[in-house]
Amino acid sequence: MPISRPRRSPSTSAVVSRPAEHRTRVLVVGAGLGGLTAALALHARGIEVQVFEQAPALGEVGAGLTVSRGAQRVLAELGVLGEIRRRASVVRSNAFLHYRTGALLDGAVDPTDGSADALDDEPRNLQVHRADLHAVLAVALRDRAPGALHLSHRLVDLVSGADGVTAVFADGRTTRGDLLVGADGLRSVVRGRLFGVQQPRFTGQVAFRCLVPGELASPYVARTGRAAVWIGPGRVLNRYALRRGATVNCVAIARTDSWTGEGWTTPATPEELVALYDGWHPDVTGLLAVAPREQLAKWALYDRPPLPRWRDGRVSLLGDAAHPMLPFLGLGSAMAIEDGLVLAQALAASPDEAGLESYESARRPRTEEVLLASRHEGTLVQGRDPDLLDLSAAPSRNASFYDFDPAAQATGVPAASRDSASSAGST
Ligand SMILES: Cc1cc2nc3c(=O)[nH]c(=O)nc-3n(C[C@H](O)[C@H](O)[C@H](O)COP(=O)(O)OP(=O)(O)OC[C@H]3O[C@@H](n4cnc5c(N)ncnc54)[C@H](O)[C@@H]3O)c2cc1C
């Protein structure tokens, strides 16, 4: 079947009213953390949602990521926070360390490994393996909305008109909905269809990711505790305990112009990583040297300026598709999760283009601020001699980035009442 040619949607003012009995059908493209959160939150509000994911299976990919207090509130609303807490590590403090001497520059050392963490405190941040968080969300969606998640559906086109939007997939299949949300990540096809394909700027930095089994890592983390950020000129190593201490997650970010590939799964070697950190403290080079080869991956960091708008007619964006950001504050996933809840609240109030508009009005300023702050944090921690560094005004110290209440933006219901109601029902 022929693929339809892309067409621009009607303007914002062309809101089409629906018959009272019409149940809004929302198409979500991408079953990442943002797409699954949005789907669960929409389904909980009685809105029909269908999720289309290009991958043929949802598997064990990625490594650690941060779940801020704001994102935890969303997960509590969805009734899945308890399940995630059982797999997560709590961040009680971060130690910022000098790359060569190991001296404590800022923060505090937490000497425990996470294995004995209580499950009922309310930390500013959790750290969790992306695959664990993703699996909990996917299982919840399959249980609550059987048949709503469609794998092996790669969107290649969309056609939006006065009475609906059609998604076109790579194998020629099509489906129709009232609204479409592109939650299709960093290289979003939906964003390209709405606003044209924009070339991102390579920042000159490459991130390396590895998971080191706790027993191999322990000689190199014993002195500096469960979470540490090592800072040096042109390099950072952020490492923290995952899966209640069973694994140490390392993200090493280095300035280099030698490689510019994008993606989450390009293999890297321990040798290239150790060479980049030559001259650093033995706790750093020792840890990187024991990283299992098969666990090492790298990706180049690209920067995209904030989009001036996310929506065109019946189609909008969410998560990395709308606001990809550098990883220095660890808030990219949290922003996608927050987006999902606010989208659902906005569409519950107004299940049409006006709802998409109020979602964007609530979320664009917040995500733009965090995007710019992430960029600034990277410049700060990598750009100067750590002996001269003053972290007291660093964005990572700004509690409002982490301890945010996304639901209050749309509902005005205070976090405390929602938290107590929903944590009781957490699975
Ligand atoms: C495989 C993978 C591993 C990752 N690992 C880490 C990690 O270890 N640490 C970390 O901090 N962040 C990681 N991330 C990124 C992190 O999940 C996101 O930055 C953040 O969660 C924002 O989520 P998102 O839902 O907007 O985007 P993503 O989580 O990137 O999800 C986007 C989804 O859309 C799907 N998709 C893309 N294009 C299409 C299309 N045309 N049609 C249908 N589906 C499409 C993708 O397959 C993906 O499932 C990873 C992302 C992916 C996809």
Short mmCIF file of C-alpha atoms and ligand atoms in Angstrom, two decimals:
data_model
loop_
_atom_site.label_atom_id
_atom_site.label_comp_id
_atom_site.label_asym_id
_atom_site.label_seq_id
_atom_site.Cartn_x
_atom_site.Cartn_y
_atom_site.Cartn_z
CA MET A 1 0.00 0.00 0.00
CA PRO A 2 1.39 3.42 -0.89
CA ILE A 3 2.73 5.58 1.94
CA SER A 4 0.89 8.90 2.19
CA ARG A 5 2.86 12.07 1.63
CA PRO A 6 3.46 14.15 4.77
CA ARG A 7 1.04 16.99 5.19
CA ARG A 8 1.04 19.83 7.71
CA SER A 9 -1.78 19.78 10.21
CA PRO A 10 -4.36 22.54 10.47
CA SER A 11 -3.53 25.52 12.65
CA THR A 12 -4.10 25.75 16.40
CA SER A 13 -7.36 27.63 16.01
CA ALA A 14 -8.99 24.87 13.92
CA VAL A 15 -10.22 22.89 16.95
CA VAL A 16 -12.78 20.32 15.84
CA SER A 17 -15.62 19.61 18.27
CA ARG A 18 -16.62 15.96 18.71
CA PRO A 19 -20.03 14.45 19.46
CA ALA A 20 -20.57 14.04 23.22
CA GLU A 21 -20.42 10.21 23.08
CA HIS A 22 -17.15 10.16 21.12
CA ARG A 23 -14.32 8.61 23.16
CA THR A 24 -11.01 10.24 22.33
CA ARG A 25 -8.41 7.85 20.89
CA VAL A 26 -4.81 8.88 21.47
CA LEU A 27 -1.97 7.31 19.47
CA VAL A 28 1.37 7.31 21.29
CA VAL A 29 4.43 6.63 19.14
CA GLY A 30 7.29 5.07 21.15
CA ALA A 31 7.13 2.78 24.18
CA GLY A 32 10.07 4.30 26.07
CA LEU A 33 9.72 5.58 29.62
CA GLY A 34 7.78 8.65 28.51
CA GLY A 35 5.41 6.85 26.14
CA LEU A 36 4.56 4.11 28.66
CA THR A 37 4.00 6.62 31.48
CA ALA A 38 1.71 8.68 29.27
CA ALA A 39 -0.22 5.57 28.23
CA LEU A 40 -0.78 4.40 31.82
CA ALA A 41 -1.87 7.86 32.95
CA LEU A 42 -4.23 8.30 29.96
CA HIS A 43 -5.74 4.85 30.47
CA ALA A 44 -6.30 5.58 34.18
CA ARG A 45 -8.39 8.57 33.11
CA GLY A 46 -10.60 6.59 30.75
CA ILE A 47 -8.98 7.85 27.56
CA GLU A 48 -8.39 5.21 24.89
CA VAL A 49 -4.70 4.94 24.17
CA GLN A 50 -2.73 2.83 21.69
CA VAL A 51 1.09 2.68 21.84
CA PHE A 52 3.21 1.86 18.78
CA GLU A 53 6.84 0.81 19.29
CA GLN A 54 9.35 0.06 16.55
CA ALA A 55 11.27 -2.59 18.54
CA PRO A 56 10.12 -6.20 18.10
CA ALA A 57 10.61 -6.85 21.85
CA LEU A 58 11.18 -4.85 25.03
CA GLY A 59 14.40 -6.16 26.53
CA GLU A 60 17.28 -5.63 28.91
CA VAL A 61 18.83 -2.54 27.34
CA GLY A 62 20.49 0.53 28.84
CA ALA A 63 21.92 0.99 32.29
CA GLY A 64 21.30 3.24 35.28
CA LEU A 65 19.24 6.37 35.44
CA THR A 66 17.95 8.77 38.04
CA VAL A 67 14.33 8.94 39.19
CA SER A 68 13.85 12.34 40.82
CA ARG A 69 11.29 13.08 43.53
CA GLY A 70 9.03 14.64 40.88
CA ALA A 71 9.13 11.46 38.77
CA GLN A 72 8.57 9.34 41.91
CA ARG A 73 5.35 11.28 42.53
CA VAL A 74 4.17 10.35 39.05
CA LEU A 75 5.04 6.68 39.56
CA ALA A 76 3.18 6.74 42.89
CA GLU A 77 0.12 8.17 41.12
CA LEU A 78 0.31 5.26 38.69
CA GLY A 79 0.57 2.76 41.56
CA VAL A 80 3.96 1.36 40.50
CA LEU A 81 6.39 3.16 42.81
CA GLY A 82 6.48 0.31 45.34
CA GLU A 83 7.50 -2.18 42.66
CA ILE A 84 10.24 0.14 41.42
CA ARG A 85 11.53 0.84 44.94
CA ARG A 86 12.27 -2.85 45.40
CA ARG A 87 14.74 -2.67 42.50
CA ALA A 88 16.14 0.83 43.07
CA SER A 89 18.92 2.35 45.15
CA VAL A 90 18.32 5.43 47.24
CA VAL A 91 20.58 8.44 46.78
CA ARG A 92 21.18 10.00 50.16
CA SER A 93 24.24 12.05 49.26
CA ASN A 94 26.66 12.49 46.40
CA ALA A 95 30.39 12.89 46.94
CA PHE A 96 32.11 15.23 44.45
CA LEU A 97 35.76 14.16 44.32
CA HIS A 98 39.00 15.57 42.94
CA TYR A 99 40.10 13.52 39.94
CA ARG A 100 43.74 13.13 40.98
CA THR A 101 43.85 13.36 44.78
CA GLY A 102 40.42 11.91 45.61
CA ALA A 103 39.81 14.85 47.99
CA LEU A 104 36.16 15.56 48.80
CA LEU A 105 35.25 18.79 46.96
CA ASP A 106 31.57 18.94 47.83
CA GLY A 107 28.74 16.79 49.22
CA ALA A 108 29.28 13.83 51.52
CA VAL A 109 30.34 10.19 51.37
CA ASP A 110 27.60 7.60 52.05
CA PRO A 111 29.57 4.50 53.11
CA THR A 112 26.69 2.03 52.67
CA ASP A 113 26.03 0.06 49.46
CA GLY A 114 22.22 0.17 49.33
CA SER A 115 21.55 -3.47 50.17
CA ALA A 116 19.84 -2.56 53.46
CA ASP A 117 17.89 0.52 52.30
CA ALA A 118 14.45 0.98 53.83
CA LEU A 119 11.65 0.99 51.26
CA ASP A 120 9.48 3.60 52.86
CA ASP A 121 11.56 6.78 53.04
CA GLU A 122 11.16 9.54 50.49
CA PRO A 123 14.55 10.28 48.96
CA ARG A 124 15.22 13.17 46.62
CA ASN A 125 16.44 10.68 44.03
CA LEU A 126 16.34 6.98 43.29
CA GLN A 127 18.74 5.26 40.93
CA VAL A 128 17.42 2.36 38.94
CA HIS A 129 18.36 0.26 35.93
CA ARG A 130 16.41 1.57 32.94
CA ALA A 131 15.37 -1.98 32.06
CA ASP A 132 13.82 -2.50 35.54
CA LEU A 133 11.80 0.70 35.39
CA HIS A 134 10.79 0.06 31.80
CA ALA A 135 9.69 -3.51 32.59
CA VAL A 136 7.49 -2.42 35.52
CA LEU A 137 5.74 0.17 33.32
CA ALA A 138 5.30 -2.26 30.41
CA VAL A 139 3.87 -5.02 32.62
CA ALA A 140 1.45 -2.53 34.22
CA LEU A 141 0.24 -1.38 30.80
CA ARG A 142 -0.21 -4.92 29.51
CA ASP A 143 -2.18 -5.84 32.65
CA ARG A 144 -4.39 -2.79 32.70
CA ALA A 145 -4.90 -2.20 28.99
CA PRO A 146 -4.41 -5.55 27.23
CA GLY A 147 -3.84 -5.05 23.52
CA ALA A 148 -2.84 -1.38 23.81
CA LEU A 149 0.88 -1.97 23.20
CA HIS A 150 1.88 -2.79 19.61
CA LEU A 151 5.48 -3.88 18.96
CA SER A 152 7.20 -3.98 15.54
CA HIS A 153 5.42 -0.78 14.47
CA ARG A 154 7.93 1.75 13.14
CA LEU A 155 6.24 5.00 12.30
CA VAL A 156 7.38 6.45 8.99
CA ASP A 157 4.72 9.06 8.30
CA LEU A 158 1.63 10.75 9.63
CA VAL A 159 -1.24 12.57 8.00
CA SER A 160 -3.29 14.98 10.07
CA GLY A 161 -6.58 16.49 8.96
CA ALA A 162 -9.82 18.05 10.14
CA ASP A 163 -11.31 14.81 11.47
CA GLY A 164 -8.34 12.85 12.76
CA VAL A 165 -4.74 11.77 12.36
CA THR A 166 -3.41 8.70 10.57
CA ALA A 167 -0.15 7.01 11.55
CA VAL A 168 1.66 5.14 8.78
CA PHE A 169 4.10 2.34 9.66
CA ALA A 170 7.09 0.96 7.78
CA ASP A 171 5.25 -2.17 6.62
CA GLY A 172 2.38 -0.14 5.16
CA ARG A 173 -0.08 -0.66 8.01
CA THR A 174 -1.98 2.42 9.14
CA THR A 175 -4.06 3.39 12.14
CA ARG A 176 -6.25 6.34 12.95
CA GLY A 177 -6.78 8.40 16.09
CA ASP A 178 -8.01 11.78 17.28
CA LEU A 179 -4.63 12.90 18.62
CA LEU A 180 -1.06 11.67 18.19
CA VAL A 181 1.84 12.09 20.62
CA GLY A 182 5.40 11.53 19.44
CA ALA A 183 7.28 9.89 22.33
CA ASP A 184 9.80 8.49 19.88
CA GLY A 185 12.98 9.71 21.51
CA LEU A 186 16.07 11.58 20.48
CA ARG A 187 15.71 11.03 16.74
CA SER A 188 11.97 11.54 16.64
CA VAL A 189 10.29 10.94 13.30
CA VAL A 190 7.22 12.79 14.56
CA ARG A 191 9.25 15.91 15.39
CA GLY A 192 10.82 15.78 11.94
CA ARG A 193 7.38 15.57 10.34
CA LEU A 194 6.10 18.53 12.34
CA PHE A 195 9.03 20.90 12.24
CA GLY A 196 11.51 19.52 9.71
CA VAL A 197 14.63 17.52 10.46
CA GLN A 198 17.09 19.65 12.44
CA GLN A 199 20.74 18.67 12.58
CA PRO A 200 21.94 18.49 16.19
CA ARG A 201 25.31 19.94 17.23
CA PHE A 202 27.99 17.52 18.43
CA THR A 203 29.19 18.81 21.80
CA GLY A 204 32.63 17.24 21.48
CA GLN A 205 31.81 14.87 24.31
CA VAL A 206 31.35 11.12 24.40
CA ALA A 207 29.61 9.27 27.21
CA PHE A 208 30.74 5.75 28.13
CA ARG A 209 28.49 3.52 30.15
CA CYS A 210 29.37 0.35 32.02
CA LEU A 211 27.96 -1.88 34.72
CA VAL A 212 30.51 -3.40 37.08
CA PRO A 213 29.47 -6.29 39.35
CA GLY A 214 29.54 -5.19 43.01
CA GLU A 215 32.22 -7.70 44.04
CA LEU A 216 34.63 -6.51 41.29
CA ALA A 217 33.95 -2.86 42.07
CA SER A 218 34.22 -3.03 45.87
CA PRO A 219 37.99 -2.35 46.25
CA TYR A 220 37.54 0.86 44.23
CA VAL A 221 34.36 2.19 45.83
CA ALA A 222 34.88 1.23 49.49
CA ARG A 223 36.56 4.51 50.46
CA THR A 224 34.25 6.85 48.56
CA GLY A 225 30.85 5.26 49.16
CA ARG A 226 27.84 4.36 47.07
CA ALA A 227 27.58 7.48 44.90
CA ALA A 228 30.46 9.62 43.68
CA VAL A 229 31.13 12.15 40.95
CA TRP A 230 34.81 12.42 40.07
CA ILE A 231 35.62 15.76 38.44
CA GLY A 232 38.63 16.63 36.28
CA PRO A 233 39.54 18.86 33.35
CA GLY A 234 37.52 17.71 30.35
CA ARG A 235 36.35 14.54 32.09
CA VAL A 236 33.72 13.41 34.60
CA LEU A 237 33.03 9.99 36.06
CA ASN A 238 29.68 9.54 37.76
CA ARG A 239 29.30 6.17 39.45
CA TYR A 240 26.62 4.85 41.76
CA ALA A 241 25.15 1.64 43.19
CA LEU A 242 22.30 -0.04 41.31
CA ARG A 243 20.00 -2.93 42.15
CA ARG A 244 20.51 -2.44 45.87
CA GLY A 245 24.29 -2.61 45.59
CA ALA A 246 24.61 -5.67 43.35
CA THR A 247 26.02 -3.55 40.50
CA VAL A 248 27.94 -0.30 40.15
CA ASN A 249 26.77 1.90 37.28
CA CYS A 250 29.44 4.10 35.70
CA VAL A 251 28.89 6.96 33.29
CA ALA A 252 32.15 8.47 32.10
CA ILE A 253 31.90 11.64 30.02
CA ALA A 254 34.98 12.78 28.15
CA ARG A 255 35.76 15.57 25.75
CA THR A 256 37.00 14.03 22.53
CA ASP A 257 36.42 14.60 18.86
CA SER A 258 37.41 11.12 17.83
CA TRP A 259 33.91 9.62 17.52
CA THR A 260 30.49 11.04 16.82
CA GLY A 261 28.00 8.16 16.56
CA GLU A 262 24.58 8.41 18.20
CA GLY A 263 22.72 5.58 19.92
CA TRP A 264 22.79 3.60 23.14
CA THR A 265 24.44 0.36 22.16
CA THR A 266 27.71 1.07 20.31
CA PRO A 267 30.38 -1.13 21.93
CA ALA A 268 33.42 0.46 23.59
CA THR A 269 36.59 -1.10 25.02
CA PRO A 270 38.07 -0.89 28.53
CA GLU A 271 41.40 0.10 26.92
CA GLU A 272 40.00 3.27 25.29
CA LEU A 273 38.27 4.22 28.51
CA VAL A 274 41.32 3.66 30.74
CA ALA A 275 43.46 5.66 28.27
CA LEU A 276 41.06 8.62 28.49
CA TYR A 277 41.36 8.63 32.27
CA ASP A 278 45.13 8.26 32.37
CA GLY A 279 46.56 10.09 35.42
CA TRP A 280 43.33 9.92 37.43
CA HIS A 281 43.06 8.48 40.93
CA PRO A 282 43.62 4.68 41.15
CA ASP A 283 40.04 4.25 42.43
CA VAL A 284 38.89 5.54 39.02
CA THR A 285 41.32 3.77 36.72
CA GLY A 286 41.02 0.55 38.76
CA LEU A 287 37.24 0.59 38.50
CA LEU A 288 37.24 1.26 34.76
CA ALA A 289 39.85 -1.48 34.18
CA VAL A 290 37.60 -4.17 35.73
CA ALA A 291 34.52 -3.18 33.69
CA PRO A 292 33.31 -6.28 31.83
CA ARG A 293 34.02 -5.76 28.14
CA GLU A 294 30.54 -6.90 27.03
CA GLN A 295 28.92 -4.27 29.27
CA LEU A 296 30.73 -1.28 27.78
CA ALA A 297 28.87 1.04 25.45
CA LYS A 298 29.32 4.62 24.30
CA TRP A 299 27.31 7.38 22.72
CA ALA A 300 28.19 10.84 21.47
CA LEU A 301 26.46 13.77 23.15
CA TYR A 302 24.54 16.06 20.86
CA ASP A 303 22.93 19.32 21.84
CA ARG A 304 19.68 20.59 20.43
CA PRO A 305 18.29 24.01 21.23
CA PRO A 306 14.86 24.08 22.92
CA LEU A 307 11.98 23.88 20.43
CA PRO A 308 9.83 27.04 20.38
CA ARG A 309 6.69 24.88 20.16
CA TRP A 310 5.83 21.20 20.34
CA ARG A 311 2.40 21.01 18.78
CA ASP A 312 0.95 21.31 15.33
CA GLY A 313 -2.79 20.69 15.24
CA ARG A 314 -3.60 17.23 16.59
CA VAL A 315 0.02 16.19 17.01
CA SER A 316 2.41 16.95 19.86
CA LEU A 317 5.66 15.70 21.35
CA LEU A 318 6.78 14.28 24.69
CA GLY A 319 10.07 13.37 26.40
CA ASP A 320 13.30 13.33 24.39
CA ALA A 321 11.33 13.90 21.19
CA ALA A 322 10.38 17.34 22.54
CA HIS A 323 13.36 18.27 24.71
CA PRO A 324 16.45 16.03 24.48
CA MET A 325 18.97 17.18 27.05
CA LEU A 326 22.55 16.56 28.08
CA PRO A 327 22.87 14.06 30.95
CA PHE A 328 24.72 16.22 33.52
CA LEU A 329 21.73 16.62 35.86
CA GLY A 330 20.38 13.11 35.26
CA LEU A 331 16.91 14.51 34.62
CA GLY A 332 16.08 13.45 31.04
CA SER A 333 13.98 10.45 32.07
CA ALA A 334 12.31 12.35 34.90
CA MET A 335 11.21 15.05 32.47
CA ALA A 336 9.66 12.42 30.16
CA ILE A 337 7.84 10.81 33.10
CA GLU A 338 6.55 14.17 34.35
CA ASP A 339 5.38 15.00 30.82
CA GLY A 340 3.33 11.78 30.71
CA LEU A 341 1.26 12.64 33.75
CA VAL A 342 0.68 16.27 32.81
CA LEU A 343 -0.37 15.25 29.29
CA ALA A 344 -2.98 12.87 30.72
CA GLN A 345 -4.30 15.44 33.17
CA ALA A 346 -4.59 18.05 30.42
CA LEU A 347 -6.41 15.65 28.06
CA ALA A 348 -8.71 14.48 30.86
CA ALA A 349 -9.78 18.10 31.28
CA SER A 350 -10.00 18.77 27.53
CA PRO A 351 -9.56 15.72 25.26
CA ASP A 352 -8.67 17.67 22.12
CA GLU A 353 -6.19 20.12 20.65
CA ALA A 354 -6.86 22.59 23.46
CA GLY A 355 -5.75 19.87 25.90
CA LEU A 356 -2.53 19.40 23.94
CA GLU A 357 -2.01 23.14 24.10
CA SER A 358 -2.42 23.34 27.87
CA TYR A 359 -0.06 20.36 28.31
CA GLU A 360 2.57 22.20 26.31
CA SER A 361 2.03 25.46 28.20
CA ALA A 362 2.59 23.61 31.49
CA ARG A 363 5.62 21.62 30.39
CA ARG A 364 7.65 23.70 27.93
CA PRO A 365 8.96 26.31 30.41
CA ARG A 366 9.91 23.64 32.97
CA THR A 367 11.72 21.37 30.53
CA GLU A 368 13.46 24.30 28.83
CA GLU A 369 14.83 25.50 32.16
CA VAL A 370 16.14 22.03 33.01
CA LEU A 371 17.59 21.56 29.50
CA LEU A 372 19.58 24.81 29.76
CA ALA A 373 20.65 24.05 33.33
CA SER A 374 21.93 20.59 32.27
CA ARG A 375 24.06 22.25 29.64
CA HIS A 376 25.42 24.73 32.21
CA GLU A 377 26.19 21.98 34.74
CA GLY A 378 28.28 20.18 32.10
CA THR A 379 30.28 23.30 31.35
CA LEU A 380 30.81 23.92 35.03
CA VAL A 381 32.03 20.50 36.12
CA GLN A 382 34.20 19.81 33.10
CA GLY A 383 35.43 23.21 32.12
CA ARG A 384 37.64 24.25 35.04
CA ASP A 385 40.40 23.09 37.27
CA PRO A 386 38.55 21.32 40.09
CA ASP A 387 40.84 23.05 42.62
CA LEU A 388 39.18 26.34 41.66
CA LEU A 389 35.65 25.01 41.36
CA ASP A 390 32.82 26.43 43.49
CA LEU A 391 29.81 24.13 43.26
CA SER A 392 27.66 26.07 45.72
CA ALA A 393 25.61 27.66 42.91
CA ALA A 394 25.67 24.66 40.55
CA PRO A 395 22.32 23.64 38.98
CA SER A 396 22.72 20.21 40.62
CA ARG A 397 22.22 22.00 43.96
CA ASN A 398 18.85 23.44 42.83
CA ALA A 399 16.31 21.34 44.72
CA SER A 400 13.39 22.55 42.59
CA PHE A 401 14.72 20.65 39.58
CA TYR A 402 14.42 17.36 41.47
CA ASP A 403 11.71 17.89 44.07
CA PHE A 404 8.99 19.05 41.71
CA ASP A 405 5.26 18.43 41.77
CA PRO A 406 4.16 18.02 38.14
CA ALA A 407 0.55 17.17 39.00
CA ALA A 408 -0.01 20.36 40.96
CA GLN A 409 0.61 22.35 37.76
CA ALA A 410 -2.63 21.06 36.30
CA THR A 411 -4.77 20.03 39.31
CA GLY A 412 -3.81 22.31 42.17
CA VAL A 413 -4.04 19.25 44.46
CA PRO A 414 -1.11 19.34 46.90
CA ALA A 415 1.51 16.60 46.62
CA ALA A 416 1.12 15.48 50.25
CA SER A 417 -2.53 14.42 49.84
CA ARG A 418 -1.85 12.56 46.61
CA ASP A 419 1.27 10.85 47.96
CA SER A 420 -0.48 9.41 50.97
CA ALA A 421 -3.44 8.18 48.92
CA SER A 422 -1.40 6.62 46.13
CA SER A 423 1.48 5.07 48.06
CA ALA A 424 -1.07 3.03 49.95
CA GLY A 425 -2.10 1.51 46.63
CA SER A 426 1.41 0.99 45.24
CA THR A 427 2.04 -2.51 44.01
C1 LIG B 1 17.52 1.42 24.18
C2 LIG B 1 17.65 2.63 25.07
C3 LIG B 1 18.57 2.58 26.15
C4 LIG B 1 18.72 3.70 26.97
N1 LIG B 1 19.61 3.64 28.01
C5 LIG B 1 19.72 4.68 28.86
C6 LIG B 1 20.60 4.62 30.00
O1 LIG B 1 21.26 3.64 30.22
N2 LIG B 1 20.66 5.69 30.82
C7 LIG B 1 19.94 6.84 30.58
O2 LIG B 1 20.02 7.79 31.35
N3 LIG B 1 19.12 6.92 29.51
C8 LIG B 1 18.99 5.87 28.66
N4 LIG B 1 18.14 5.96 27.58
C9 LIG B 1 17.44 7.21 27.32
C10 LIG B 1 16.36 7.47 28.26
O3 LIG B 1 15.50 6.36 28.37
C11 LIG B 1 15.62 8.69 27.72
O4 LIG B 1 16.54 9.76 27.60
C12 LIG B 1 14.56 9.18 28.65
O5 LIG B 1 14.01 8.14 29.38
C13 LIG B 1 13.45 9.87 27.86
O6 LIG B 1 12.53 8.87 27.47
P1 LIG B 1 11.69 8.90 26.13
O7 LIG B 1 10.53 8.00 26.39
O8 LIG B 1 11.41 10.30 25.72
O9 LIG B 1 12.64 8.30 25.04
P2 LIG B 1 13.24 6.85 24.90
O10 LIG B 1 13.39 6.20 26.23
O11 LIG B 1 14.45 7.00 24.06
O12 LIG B 1 12.12 6.03 24.10
C14 LIG B 1 11.77 6.28 22.77
C15 LIG B 1 11.10 5.03 22.22
O13 LIG B 1 10.57 5.31 20.93
C16 LIG B 1 10.87 4.24 20.06
N5 LIG B 1 10.89 4.77 18.69
C17 LIG B 1 11.80 5.59 18.14
N6 LIG B 1 11.46 5.89 16.87
C18 LIG B 1 10.30 5.22 16.61
C19 LIG B 1 9.45 5.12 15.46
N7 LIG B 1 9.73 5.76 14.31
N8 LIG B 1 8.32 4.36 15.53
C20 LIG B 1 8.00 3.69 16.71
N9 LIG B 1 8.80 3.74 17.81
C21 LIG B 1 9.92 4.50 17.77
C22 LIG B 1 12.24 3.76 20.56
O14 LIG B 1 12.50 2.44 20.12
C23 LIG B 1 12.05 3.86 22.05
O15 LIG B 1 11.49 2.71 22.61
C24 LIG B 1 17.97 4.89 26.73
C25 LIG B 1 17.06 4.92 25.65
C26 LIG B 1 16.87 3.81 24.84
C27 LIG B 1 15.87 3.85 23.69
#
